[in-house]
XYZ file of N, CA and C in Angstrom:
783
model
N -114.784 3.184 -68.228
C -114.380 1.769 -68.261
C -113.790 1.395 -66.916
N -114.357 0.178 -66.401
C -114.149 -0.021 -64.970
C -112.698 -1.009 -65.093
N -112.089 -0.571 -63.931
C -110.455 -0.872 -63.665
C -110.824 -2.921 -64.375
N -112.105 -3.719 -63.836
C -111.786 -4.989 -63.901
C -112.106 -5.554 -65.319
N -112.819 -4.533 -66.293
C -113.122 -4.004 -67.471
C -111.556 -4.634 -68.507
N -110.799 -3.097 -67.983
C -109.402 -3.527 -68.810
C -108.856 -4.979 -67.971
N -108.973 -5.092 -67.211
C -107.655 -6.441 -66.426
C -108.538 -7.537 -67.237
N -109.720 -7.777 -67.673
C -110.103 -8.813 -68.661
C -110.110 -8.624 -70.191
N -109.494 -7.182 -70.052
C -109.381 -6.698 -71.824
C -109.707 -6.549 -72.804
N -111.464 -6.015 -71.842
C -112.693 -5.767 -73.018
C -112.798 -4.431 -73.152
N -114.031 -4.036 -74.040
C -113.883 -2.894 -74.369
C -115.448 -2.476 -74.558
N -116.292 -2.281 -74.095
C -117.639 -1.886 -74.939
C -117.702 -1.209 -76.285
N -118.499 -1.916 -76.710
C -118.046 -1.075 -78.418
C -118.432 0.257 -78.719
N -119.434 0.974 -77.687
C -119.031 2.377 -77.855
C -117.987 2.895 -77.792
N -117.350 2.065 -76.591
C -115.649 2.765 -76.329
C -114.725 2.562 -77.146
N -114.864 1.608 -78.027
C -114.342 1.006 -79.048
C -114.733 1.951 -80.463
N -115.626 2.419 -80.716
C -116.175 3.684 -81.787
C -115.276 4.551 -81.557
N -115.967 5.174 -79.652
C -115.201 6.483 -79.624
C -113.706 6.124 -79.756
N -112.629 5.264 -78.990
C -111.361 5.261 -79.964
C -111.137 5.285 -81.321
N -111.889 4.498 -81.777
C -111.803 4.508 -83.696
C -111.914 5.635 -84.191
N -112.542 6.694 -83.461
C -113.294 7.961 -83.713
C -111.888 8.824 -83.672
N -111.216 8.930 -82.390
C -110.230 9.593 -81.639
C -109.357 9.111 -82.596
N -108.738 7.924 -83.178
C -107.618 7.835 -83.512
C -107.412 8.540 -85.038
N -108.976 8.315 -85.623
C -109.186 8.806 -86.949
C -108.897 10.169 -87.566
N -109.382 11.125 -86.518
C -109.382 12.201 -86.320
C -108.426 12.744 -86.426
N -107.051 11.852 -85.399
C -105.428 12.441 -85.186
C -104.816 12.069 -86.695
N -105.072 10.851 -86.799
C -104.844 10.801 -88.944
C -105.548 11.836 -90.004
N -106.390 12.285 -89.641
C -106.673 12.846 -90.562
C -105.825 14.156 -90.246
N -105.878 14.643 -88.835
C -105.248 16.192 -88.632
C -103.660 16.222 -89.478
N -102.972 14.656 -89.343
C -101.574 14.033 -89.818
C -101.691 14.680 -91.294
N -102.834 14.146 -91.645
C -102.886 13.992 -93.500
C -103.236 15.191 -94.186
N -104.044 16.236 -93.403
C -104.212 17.380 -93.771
C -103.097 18.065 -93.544
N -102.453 18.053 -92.604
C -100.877 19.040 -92.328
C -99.696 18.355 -93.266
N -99.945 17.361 -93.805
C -99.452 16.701 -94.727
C -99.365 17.426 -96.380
N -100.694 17.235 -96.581
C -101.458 17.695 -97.801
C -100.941 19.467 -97.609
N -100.884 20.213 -96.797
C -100.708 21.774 -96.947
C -99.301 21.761 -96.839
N -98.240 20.795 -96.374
C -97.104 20.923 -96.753
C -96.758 21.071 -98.109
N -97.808 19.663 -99.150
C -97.144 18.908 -100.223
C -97.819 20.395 -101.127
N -98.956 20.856 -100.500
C -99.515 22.149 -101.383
C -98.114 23.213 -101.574
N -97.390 23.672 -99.914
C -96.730 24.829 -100.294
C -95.400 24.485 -101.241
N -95.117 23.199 -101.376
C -93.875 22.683 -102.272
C -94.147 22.195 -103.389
N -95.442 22.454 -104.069
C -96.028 21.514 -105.352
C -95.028 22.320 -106.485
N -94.902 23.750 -106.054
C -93.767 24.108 -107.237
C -92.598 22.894 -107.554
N -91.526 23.149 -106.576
C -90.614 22.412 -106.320
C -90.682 20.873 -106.390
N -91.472 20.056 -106.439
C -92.383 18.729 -106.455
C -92.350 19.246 -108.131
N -92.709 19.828 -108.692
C -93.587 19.888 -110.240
C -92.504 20.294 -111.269
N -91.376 21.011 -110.573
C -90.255 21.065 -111.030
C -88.960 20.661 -111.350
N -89.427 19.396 -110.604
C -88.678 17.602 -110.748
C -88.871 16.870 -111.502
N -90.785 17.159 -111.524
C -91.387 16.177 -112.483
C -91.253 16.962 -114.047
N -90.939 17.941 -113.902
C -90.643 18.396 -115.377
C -89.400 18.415 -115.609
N -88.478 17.657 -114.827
C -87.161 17.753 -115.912
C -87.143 17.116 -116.816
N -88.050 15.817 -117.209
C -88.025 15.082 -118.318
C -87.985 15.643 -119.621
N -89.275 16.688 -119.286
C -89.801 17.360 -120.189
C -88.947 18.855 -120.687
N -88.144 19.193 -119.836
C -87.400 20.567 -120.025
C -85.905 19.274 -121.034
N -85.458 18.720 -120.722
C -84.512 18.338 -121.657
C -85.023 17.573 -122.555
N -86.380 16.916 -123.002
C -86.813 17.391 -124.525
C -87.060 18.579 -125.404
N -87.325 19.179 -124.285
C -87.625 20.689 -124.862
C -86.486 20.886 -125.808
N -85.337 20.772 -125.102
C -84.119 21.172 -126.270
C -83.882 20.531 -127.249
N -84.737 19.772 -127.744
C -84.387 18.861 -129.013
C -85.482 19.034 -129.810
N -86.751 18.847 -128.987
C -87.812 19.166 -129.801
C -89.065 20.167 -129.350
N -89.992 20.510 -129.955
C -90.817 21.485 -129.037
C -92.017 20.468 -128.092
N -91.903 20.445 -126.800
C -92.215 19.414 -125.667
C -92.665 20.751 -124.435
N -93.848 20.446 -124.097
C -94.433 20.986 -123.247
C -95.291 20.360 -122.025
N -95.769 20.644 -120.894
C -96.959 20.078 -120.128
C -97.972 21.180 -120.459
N -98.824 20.154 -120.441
C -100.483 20.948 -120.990
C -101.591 20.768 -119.934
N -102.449 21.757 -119.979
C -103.232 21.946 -119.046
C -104.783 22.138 -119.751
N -105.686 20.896 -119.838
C -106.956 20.638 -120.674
C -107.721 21.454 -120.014
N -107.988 21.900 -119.090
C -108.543 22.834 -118.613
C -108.749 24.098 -117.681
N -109.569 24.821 -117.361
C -109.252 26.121 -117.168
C -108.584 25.918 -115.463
N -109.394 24.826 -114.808
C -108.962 24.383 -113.401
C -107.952 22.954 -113.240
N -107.234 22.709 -114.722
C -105.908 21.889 -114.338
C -105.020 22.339 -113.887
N -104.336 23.390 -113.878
C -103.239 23.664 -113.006
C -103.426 23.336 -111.216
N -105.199 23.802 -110.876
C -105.445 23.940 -109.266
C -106.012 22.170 -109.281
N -106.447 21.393 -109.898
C -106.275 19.973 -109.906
C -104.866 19.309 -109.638
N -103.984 19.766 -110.962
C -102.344 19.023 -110.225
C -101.734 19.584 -109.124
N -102.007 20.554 -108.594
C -101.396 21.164 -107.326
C -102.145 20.224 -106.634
N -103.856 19.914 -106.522
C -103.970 19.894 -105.026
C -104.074 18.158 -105.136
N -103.736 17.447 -106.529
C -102.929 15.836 -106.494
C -101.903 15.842 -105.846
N -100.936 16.551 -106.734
C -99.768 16.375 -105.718
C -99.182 17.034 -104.058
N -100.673 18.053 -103.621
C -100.836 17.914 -101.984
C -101.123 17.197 -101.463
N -102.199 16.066 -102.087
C -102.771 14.938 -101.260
C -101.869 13.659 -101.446
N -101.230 13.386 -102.708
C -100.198 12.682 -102.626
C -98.852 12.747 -101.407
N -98.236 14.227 -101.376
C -97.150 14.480 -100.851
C -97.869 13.806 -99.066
N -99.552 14.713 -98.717
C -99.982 14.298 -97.905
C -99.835 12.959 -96.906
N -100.357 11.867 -97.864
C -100.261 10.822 -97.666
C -99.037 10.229 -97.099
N -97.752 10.276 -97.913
C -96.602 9.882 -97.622
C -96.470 10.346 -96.504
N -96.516 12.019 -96.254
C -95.753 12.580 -95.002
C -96.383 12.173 -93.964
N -97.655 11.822 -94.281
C -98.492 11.442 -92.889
C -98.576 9.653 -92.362
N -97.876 9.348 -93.006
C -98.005 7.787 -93.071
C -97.126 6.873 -91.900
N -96.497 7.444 -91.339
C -95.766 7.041 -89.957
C -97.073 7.318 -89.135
N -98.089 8.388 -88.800
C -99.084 8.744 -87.745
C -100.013 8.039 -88.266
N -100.717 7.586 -89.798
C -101.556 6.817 -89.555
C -101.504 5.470 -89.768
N -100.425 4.899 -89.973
C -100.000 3.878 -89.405
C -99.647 3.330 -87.908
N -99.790 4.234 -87.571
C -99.319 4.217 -86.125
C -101.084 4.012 -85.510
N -101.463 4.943 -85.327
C -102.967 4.821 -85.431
C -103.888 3.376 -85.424
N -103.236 2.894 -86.997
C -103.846 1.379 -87.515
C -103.578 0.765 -86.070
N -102.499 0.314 -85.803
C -101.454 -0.737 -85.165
C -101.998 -0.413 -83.624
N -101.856 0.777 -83.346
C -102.203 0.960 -82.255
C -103.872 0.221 -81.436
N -104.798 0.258 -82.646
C -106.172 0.311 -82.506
C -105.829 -1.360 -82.769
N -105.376 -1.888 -83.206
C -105.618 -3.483 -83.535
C -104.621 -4.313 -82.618
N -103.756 -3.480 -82.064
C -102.977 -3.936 -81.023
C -103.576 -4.940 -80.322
N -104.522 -4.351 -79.231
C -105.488 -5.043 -77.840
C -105.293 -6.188 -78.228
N -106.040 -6.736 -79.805
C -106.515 -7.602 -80.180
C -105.814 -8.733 -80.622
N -104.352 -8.233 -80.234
C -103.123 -9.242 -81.379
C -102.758 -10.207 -80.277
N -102.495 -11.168 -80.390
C -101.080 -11.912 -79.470
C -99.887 -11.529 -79.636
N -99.499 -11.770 -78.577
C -97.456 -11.322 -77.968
C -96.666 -11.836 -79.735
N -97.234 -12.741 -80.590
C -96.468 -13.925 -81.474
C -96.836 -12.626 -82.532
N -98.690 -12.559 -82.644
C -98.869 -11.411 -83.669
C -98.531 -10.009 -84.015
N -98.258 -9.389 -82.397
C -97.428 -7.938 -82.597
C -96.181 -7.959 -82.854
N -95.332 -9.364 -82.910
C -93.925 -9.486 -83.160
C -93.849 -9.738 -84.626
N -94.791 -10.240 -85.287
C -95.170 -10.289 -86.731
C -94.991 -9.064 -87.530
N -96.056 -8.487 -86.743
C -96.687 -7.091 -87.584
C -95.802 -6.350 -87.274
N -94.910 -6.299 -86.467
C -93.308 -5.152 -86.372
C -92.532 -5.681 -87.366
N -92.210 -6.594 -87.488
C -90.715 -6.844 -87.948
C -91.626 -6.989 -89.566
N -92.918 -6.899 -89.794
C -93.454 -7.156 -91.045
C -92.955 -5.399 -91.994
N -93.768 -4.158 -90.563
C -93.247 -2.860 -91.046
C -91.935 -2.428 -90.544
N -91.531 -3.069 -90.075
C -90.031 -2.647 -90.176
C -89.131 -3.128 -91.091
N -89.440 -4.379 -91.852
C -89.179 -4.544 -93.199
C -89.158 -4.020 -94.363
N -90.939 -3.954 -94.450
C -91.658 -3.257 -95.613
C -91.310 -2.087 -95.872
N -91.434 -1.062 -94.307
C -91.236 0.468 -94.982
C -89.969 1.135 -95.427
N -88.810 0.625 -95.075
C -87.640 0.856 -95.739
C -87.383 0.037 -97.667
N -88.200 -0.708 -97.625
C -87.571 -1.343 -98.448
C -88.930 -0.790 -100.029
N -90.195 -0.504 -99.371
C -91.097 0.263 -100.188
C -90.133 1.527 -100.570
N -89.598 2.456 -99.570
C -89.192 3.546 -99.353
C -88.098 3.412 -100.901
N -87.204 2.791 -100.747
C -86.060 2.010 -101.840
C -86.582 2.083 -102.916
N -88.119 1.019 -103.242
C -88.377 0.649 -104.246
C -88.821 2.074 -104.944
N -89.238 2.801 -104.165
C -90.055 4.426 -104.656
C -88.965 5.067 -105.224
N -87.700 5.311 -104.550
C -86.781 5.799 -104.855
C -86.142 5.249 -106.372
N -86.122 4.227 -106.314
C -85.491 3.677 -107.680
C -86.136 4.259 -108.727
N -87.844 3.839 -108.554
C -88.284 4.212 -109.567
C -88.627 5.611 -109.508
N -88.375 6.427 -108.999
C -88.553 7.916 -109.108
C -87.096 8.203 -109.932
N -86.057 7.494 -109.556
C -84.722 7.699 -110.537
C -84.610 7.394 -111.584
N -85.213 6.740 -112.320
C -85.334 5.929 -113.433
C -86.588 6.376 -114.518
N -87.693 7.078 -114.080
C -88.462 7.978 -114.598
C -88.077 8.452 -115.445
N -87.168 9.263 -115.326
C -86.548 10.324 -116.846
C -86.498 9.634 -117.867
N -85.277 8.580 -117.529
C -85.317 7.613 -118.824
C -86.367 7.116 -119.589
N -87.197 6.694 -118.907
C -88.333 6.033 -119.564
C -89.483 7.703 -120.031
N -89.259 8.486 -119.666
C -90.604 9.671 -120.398
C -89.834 9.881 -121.362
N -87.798 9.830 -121.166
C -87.278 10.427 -122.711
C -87.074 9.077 -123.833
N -87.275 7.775 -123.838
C -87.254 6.561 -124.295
C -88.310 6.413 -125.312
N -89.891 7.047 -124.185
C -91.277 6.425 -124.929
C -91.324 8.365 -126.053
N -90.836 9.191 -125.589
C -91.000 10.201 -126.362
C -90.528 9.870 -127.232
N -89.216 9.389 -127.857
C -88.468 9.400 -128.630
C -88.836 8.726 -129.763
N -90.212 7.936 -129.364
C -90.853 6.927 -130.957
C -91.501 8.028 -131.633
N -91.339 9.426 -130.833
C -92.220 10.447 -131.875
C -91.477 11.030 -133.180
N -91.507 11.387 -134.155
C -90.931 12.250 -134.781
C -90.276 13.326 -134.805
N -89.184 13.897 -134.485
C -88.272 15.005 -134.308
C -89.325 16.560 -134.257
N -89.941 16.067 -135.763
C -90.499 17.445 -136.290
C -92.073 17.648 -135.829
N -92.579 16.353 -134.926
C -93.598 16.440 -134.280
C -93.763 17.304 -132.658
N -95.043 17.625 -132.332
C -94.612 18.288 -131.239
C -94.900 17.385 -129.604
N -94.537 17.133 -128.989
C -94.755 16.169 -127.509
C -95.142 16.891 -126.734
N -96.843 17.504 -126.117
C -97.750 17.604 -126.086
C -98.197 17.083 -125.007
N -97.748 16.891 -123.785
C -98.592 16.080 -122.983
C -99.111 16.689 -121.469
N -100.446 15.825 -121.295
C -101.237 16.272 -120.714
C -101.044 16.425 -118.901
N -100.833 17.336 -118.845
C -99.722 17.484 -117.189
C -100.959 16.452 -115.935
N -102.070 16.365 -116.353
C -102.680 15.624 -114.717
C -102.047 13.960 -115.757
N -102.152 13.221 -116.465
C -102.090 12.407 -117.024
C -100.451 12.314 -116.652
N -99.545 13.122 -117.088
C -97.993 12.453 -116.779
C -97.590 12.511 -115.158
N -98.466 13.156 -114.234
C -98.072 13.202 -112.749
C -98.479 11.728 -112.797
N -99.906 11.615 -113.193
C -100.105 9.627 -112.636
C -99.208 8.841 -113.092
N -99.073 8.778 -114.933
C -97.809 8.069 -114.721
C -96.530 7.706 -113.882
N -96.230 9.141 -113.583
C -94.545 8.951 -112.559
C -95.740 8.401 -111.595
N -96.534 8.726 -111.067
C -96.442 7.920 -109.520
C -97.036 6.604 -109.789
N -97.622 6.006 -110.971
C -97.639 4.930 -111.145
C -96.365 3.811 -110.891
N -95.339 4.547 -111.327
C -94.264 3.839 -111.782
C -93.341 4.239 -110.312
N -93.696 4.826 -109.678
C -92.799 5.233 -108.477
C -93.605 3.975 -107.578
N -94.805 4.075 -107.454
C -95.582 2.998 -106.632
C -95.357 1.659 -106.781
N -95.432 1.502 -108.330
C -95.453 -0.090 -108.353
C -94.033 -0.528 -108.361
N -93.110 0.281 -108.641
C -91.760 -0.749 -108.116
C -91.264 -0.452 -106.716
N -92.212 0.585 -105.938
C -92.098 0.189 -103.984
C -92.941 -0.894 -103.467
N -93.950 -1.161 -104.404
C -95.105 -2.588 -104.303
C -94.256 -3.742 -104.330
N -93.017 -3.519 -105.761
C -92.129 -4.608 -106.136
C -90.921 -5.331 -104.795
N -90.854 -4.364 -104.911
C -89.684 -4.293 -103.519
C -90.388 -5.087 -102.568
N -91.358 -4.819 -101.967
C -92.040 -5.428 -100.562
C -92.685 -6.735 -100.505
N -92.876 -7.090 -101.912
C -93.391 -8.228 -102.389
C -92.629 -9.205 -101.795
N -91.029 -9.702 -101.622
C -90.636 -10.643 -100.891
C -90.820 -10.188 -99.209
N -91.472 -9.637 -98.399
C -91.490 -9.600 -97.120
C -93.027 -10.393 -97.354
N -94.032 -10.281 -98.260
C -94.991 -10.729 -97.712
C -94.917 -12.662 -98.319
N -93.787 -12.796 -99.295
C -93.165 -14.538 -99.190
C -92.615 -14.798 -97.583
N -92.043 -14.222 -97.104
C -91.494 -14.403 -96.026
C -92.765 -14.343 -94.564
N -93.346 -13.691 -95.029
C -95.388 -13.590 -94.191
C -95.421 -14.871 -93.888
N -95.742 -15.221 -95.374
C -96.693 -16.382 -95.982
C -96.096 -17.856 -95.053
N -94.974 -17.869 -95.289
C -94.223 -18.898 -95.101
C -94.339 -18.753 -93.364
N -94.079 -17.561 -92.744
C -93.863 -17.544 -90.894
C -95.478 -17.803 -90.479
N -96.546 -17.751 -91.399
C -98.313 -18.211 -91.179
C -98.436 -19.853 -91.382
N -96.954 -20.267 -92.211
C -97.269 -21.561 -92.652
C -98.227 -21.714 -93.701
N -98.119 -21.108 -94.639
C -99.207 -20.748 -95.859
C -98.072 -21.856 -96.754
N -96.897 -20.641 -97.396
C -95.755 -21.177 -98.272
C -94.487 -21.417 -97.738
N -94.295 -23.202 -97.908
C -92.949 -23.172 -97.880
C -91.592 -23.259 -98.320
N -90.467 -23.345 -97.658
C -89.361 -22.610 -98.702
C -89.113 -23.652 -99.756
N -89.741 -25.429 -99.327
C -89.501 -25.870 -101.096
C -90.269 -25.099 -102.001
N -91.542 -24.803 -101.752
C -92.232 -24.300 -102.654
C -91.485 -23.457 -103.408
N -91.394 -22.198 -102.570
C -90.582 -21.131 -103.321
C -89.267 -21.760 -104.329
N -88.851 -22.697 -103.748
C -87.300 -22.911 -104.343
C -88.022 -23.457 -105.611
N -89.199 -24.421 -105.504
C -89.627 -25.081 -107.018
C -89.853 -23.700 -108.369
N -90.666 -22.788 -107.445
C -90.765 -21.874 -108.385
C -89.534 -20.340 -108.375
N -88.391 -20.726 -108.134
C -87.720 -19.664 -108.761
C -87.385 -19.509 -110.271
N -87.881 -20.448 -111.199
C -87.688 -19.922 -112.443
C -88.817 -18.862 -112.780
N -89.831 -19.535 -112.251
C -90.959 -18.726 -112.824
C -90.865 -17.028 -111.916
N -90.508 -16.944 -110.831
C -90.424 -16.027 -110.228
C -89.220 -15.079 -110.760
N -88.270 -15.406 -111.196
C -87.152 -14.791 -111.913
C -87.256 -14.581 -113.450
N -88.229 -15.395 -114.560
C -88.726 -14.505 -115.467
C -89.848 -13.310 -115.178
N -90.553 -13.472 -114.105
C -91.807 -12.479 -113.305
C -91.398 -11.213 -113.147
N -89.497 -11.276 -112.434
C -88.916 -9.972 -111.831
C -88.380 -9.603 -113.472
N -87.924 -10.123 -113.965
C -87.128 -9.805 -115.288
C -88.371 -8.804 -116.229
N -89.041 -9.596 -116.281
C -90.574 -9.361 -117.062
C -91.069 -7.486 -116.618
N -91.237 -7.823 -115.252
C -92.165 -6.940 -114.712
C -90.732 -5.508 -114.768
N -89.288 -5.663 -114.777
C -88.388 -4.951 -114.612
C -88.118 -4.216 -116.030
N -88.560 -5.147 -117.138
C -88.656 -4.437 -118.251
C -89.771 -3.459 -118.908
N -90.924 -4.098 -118.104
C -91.936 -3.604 -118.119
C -92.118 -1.996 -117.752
N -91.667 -2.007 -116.259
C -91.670 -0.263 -115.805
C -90.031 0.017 -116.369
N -89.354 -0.289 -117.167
C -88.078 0.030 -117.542
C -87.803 0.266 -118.717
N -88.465 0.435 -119.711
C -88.224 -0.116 -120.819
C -86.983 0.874 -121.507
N -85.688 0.761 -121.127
C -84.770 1.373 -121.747
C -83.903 0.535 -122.905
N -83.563 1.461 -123.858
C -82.840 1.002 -124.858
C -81.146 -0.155 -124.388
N -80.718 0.083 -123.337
C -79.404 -0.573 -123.254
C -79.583 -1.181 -122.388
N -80.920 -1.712 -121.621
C -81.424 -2.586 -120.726
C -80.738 -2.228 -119.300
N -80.174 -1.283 -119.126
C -79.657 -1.074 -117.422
C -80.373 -0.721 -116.466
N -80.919 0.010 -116.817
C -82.401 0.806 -116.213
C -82.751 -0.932 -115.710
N -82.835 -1.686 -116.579
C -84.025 -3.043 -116.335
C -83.086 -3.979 -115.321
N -82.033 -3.895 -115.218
C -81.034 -4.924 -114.383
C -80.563 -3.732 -113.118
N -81.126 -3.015 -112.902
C -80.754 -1.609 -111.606
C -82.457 -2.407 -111.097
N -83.743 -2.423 -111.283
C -83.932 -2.994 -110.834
C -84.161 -4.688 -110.095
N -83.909 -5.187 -111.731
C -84.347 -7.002 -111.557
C -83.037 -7.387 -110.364
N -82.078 -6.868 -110.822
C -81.046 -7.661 -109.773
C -81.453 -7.315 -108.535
N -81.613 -6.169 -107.763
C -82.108 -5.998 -105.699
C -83.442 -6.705 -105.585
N -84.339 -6.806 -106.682
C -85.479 -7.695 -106.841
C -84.724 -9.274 -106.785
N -84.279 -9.953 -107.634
C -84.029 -11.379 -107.310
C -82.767 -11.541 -106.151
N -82.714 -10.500 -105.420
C -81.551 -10.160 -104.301
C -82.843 -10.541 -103.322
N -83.561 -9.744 -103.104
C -84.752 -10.155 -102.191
C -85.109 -10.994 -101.945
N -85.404 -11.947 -103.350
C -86.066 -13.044 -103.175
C -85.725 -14.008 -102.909
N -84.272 -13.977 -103.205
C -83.154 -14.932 -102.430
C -83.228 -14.729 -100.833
N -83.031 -13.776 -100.628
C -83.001 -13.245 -99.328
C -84.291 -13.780 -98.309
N -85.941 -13.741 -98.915
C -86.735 -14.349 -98.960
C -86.382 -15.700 -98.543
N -86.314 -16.277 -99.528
C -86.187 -17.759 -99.493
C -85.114 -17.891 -98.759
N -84.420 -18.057 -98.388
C -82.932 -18.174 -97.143
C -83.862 -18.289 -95.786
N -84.250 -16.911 -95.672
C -85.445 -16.414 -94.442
C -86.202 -17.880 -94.539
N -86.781 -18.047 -95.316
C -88.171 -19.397 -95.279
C -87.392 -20.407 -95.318
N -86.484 -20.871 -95.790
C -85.266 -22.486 -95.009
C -84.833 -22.571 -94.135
N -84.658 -21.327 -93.455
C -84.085 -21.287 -91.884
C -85.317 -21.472 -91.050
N -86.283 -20.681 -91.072
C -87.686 -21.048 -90.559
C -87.881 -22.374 -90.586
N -87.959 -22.879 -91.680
C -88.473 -24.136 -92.195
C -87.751 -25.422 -90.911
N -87.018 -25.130 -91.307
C -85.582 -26.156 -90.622
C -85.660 -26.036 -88.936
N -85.916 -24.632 -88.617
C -86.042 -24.728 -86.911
C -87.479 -25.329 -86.502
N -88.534 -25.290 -87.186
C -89.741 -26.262 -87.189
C -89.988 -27.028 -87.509
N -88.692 -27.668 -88.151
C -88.711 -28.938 -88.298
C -87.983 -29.710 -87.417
N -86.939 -29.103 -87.103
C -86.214 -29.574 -85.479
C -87.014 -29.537 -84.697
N -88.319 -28.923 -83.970
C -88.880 -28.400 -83.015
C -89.840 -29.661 -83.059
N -90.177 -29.842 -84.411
C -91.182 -30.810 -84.128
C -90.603 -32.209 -84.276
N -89.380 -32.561 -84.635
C -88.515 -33.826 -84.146
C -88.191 -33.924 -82.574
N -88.162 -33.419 -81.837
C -87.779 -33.582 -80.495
C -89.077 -33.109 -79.904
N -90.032 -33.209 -80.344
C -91.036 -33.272 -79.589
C -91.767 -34.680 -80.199
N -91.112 -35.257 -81.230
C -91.474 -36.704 -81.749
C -90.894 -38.104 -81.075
N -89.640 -37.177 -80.274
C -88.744 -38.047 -80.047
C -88.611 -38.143 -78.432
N -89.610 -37.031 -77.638
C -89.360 -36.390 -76.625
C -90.215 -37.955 -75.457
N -89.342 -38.783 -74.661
C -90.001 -39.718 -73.885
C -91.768 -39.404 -73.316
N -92.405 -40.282 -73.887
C -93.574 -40.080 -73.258
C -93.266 -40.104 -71.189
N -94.423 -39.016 -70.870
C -94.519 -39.328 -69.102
C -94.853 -40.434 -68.449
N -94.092 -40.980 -67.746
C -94.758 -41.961 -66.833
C -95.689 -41.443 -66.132
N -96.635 -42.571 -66.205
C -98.216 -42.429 -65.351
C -98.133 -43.070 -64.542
N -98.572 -43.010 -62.946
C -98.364 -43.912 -61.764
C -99.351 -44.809 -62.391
């Protein structure tokens, strides 16, 4: 690529492959050294996910089951490619951003930072909650069984659950950074949002009982409350926006036209 090549900030699209190629490669090396980490700790990983199940055990007879002769080497090498993913997710993210960079404006790379520098702490949170809150809910939904029945369940089937429920309330969490997107694109603005906070606050309530479903409802208000904390937080973010573009474009309404000789 010739020096006057980059100073106009093209790229031939072979050169453009072979980077896509190069960067892919360093993600994948990320995700595989990832994946053989999450392999050598799947004990320890599997021995978390069974505490639910070890303190039913003492009440009733509760086991993880293995449908076939190669489920045990199936949930190990889920939860390597799972653990994978996570651990590798700073390098191929980095990767993404890097490769779409060229292409952004000075306005769009200031976006897309402060978008993951938002998101990934606050996904990170939402994972955490619901990885804490798990127990409750495997010993809650067991408990509609019968004492004298046996709880039986199928070990690749209860790993998806927990990470169902670990995922979708880090999805929950991040959900007000992309109101706050919407609104800095000029998509939604903060009246909007303000019209619909009822409906958005039975949504968090709803969806909080939903992955929560505990008997004394705390579990469900540990999450709904940092959820309608957000969305406040959200909306604050989109009135202050709102308001400096709306000043911006009053004094440019108000701003003396130029005299023309």
């Amino acid at each position: 690529m010739t020096a006057a090549t980059v100073a106009r900030g093209r790229m031939p699209l072979a050169q453009h492959l072979g980077e896509a190629r190069r960067r892919a490669i360093r993600a994948m090396v990320a995700l595989v050294v990832g994946a053989i980490i999450g392999y050598v700790l799947s004990d320890q990983i599997l021995d978390i996910l069974r505490t639910p199940v070890d303190a039913l055990a003492e009440s009733r007879d509760a086991a993880l089951n293995y449908d076939s002769v190669t489920g045990a080497f199936d949930l190990r090498l889920k939860i390597a490619l799972f653990t994978g993913v996570v651990l590798s997710s700073p390098v191929w993210l980095y990767e993404i951003f890097a490769f779409l960079s060229p292409g952004l404006t000075r306005k769009e790379k200031a976006y897309t930072f402060g978008f993951l520098g938002a998101a990934l702490p606050l996904f990170a949170a939402g994972c955490f909650m619901g990885f804490s809150l798990f127990p409750h809910m495997v010993e809650l939904l067991a408990s509609f069984a019968p004492e004298e029945d046996s709880t039986i369940l199928q070990a690749s089937y209860y790993f998806d659950f927990v990470m169902k429920i670990v995922v979708a309330t880090g999805v929950a969490f991040v959900l007000p950074v992309f109101v706050v997107m919407l609104n800095l694109l000029g998509v939604l603005s903060a009246r909007t949002i303000a019209r619909s906070w009822r409906v958005s606050v039975v949504a968090i309530v709803t969806f909080s009982a939903m992955v929560t479903p505990s008997a004394d409802v705390l579990s469900m208000f540990l999450i709904a409350t940092p959820m309608c904390a957000l969305f406040a937080a959200a909306y604050l973010i989109a009135h202050l926006h709102d308001r400096a573009v709306a000043r911006r474009i009053a004094r440019l309404e108000t701003a003396p036209e130029p005299v023309t000789a």
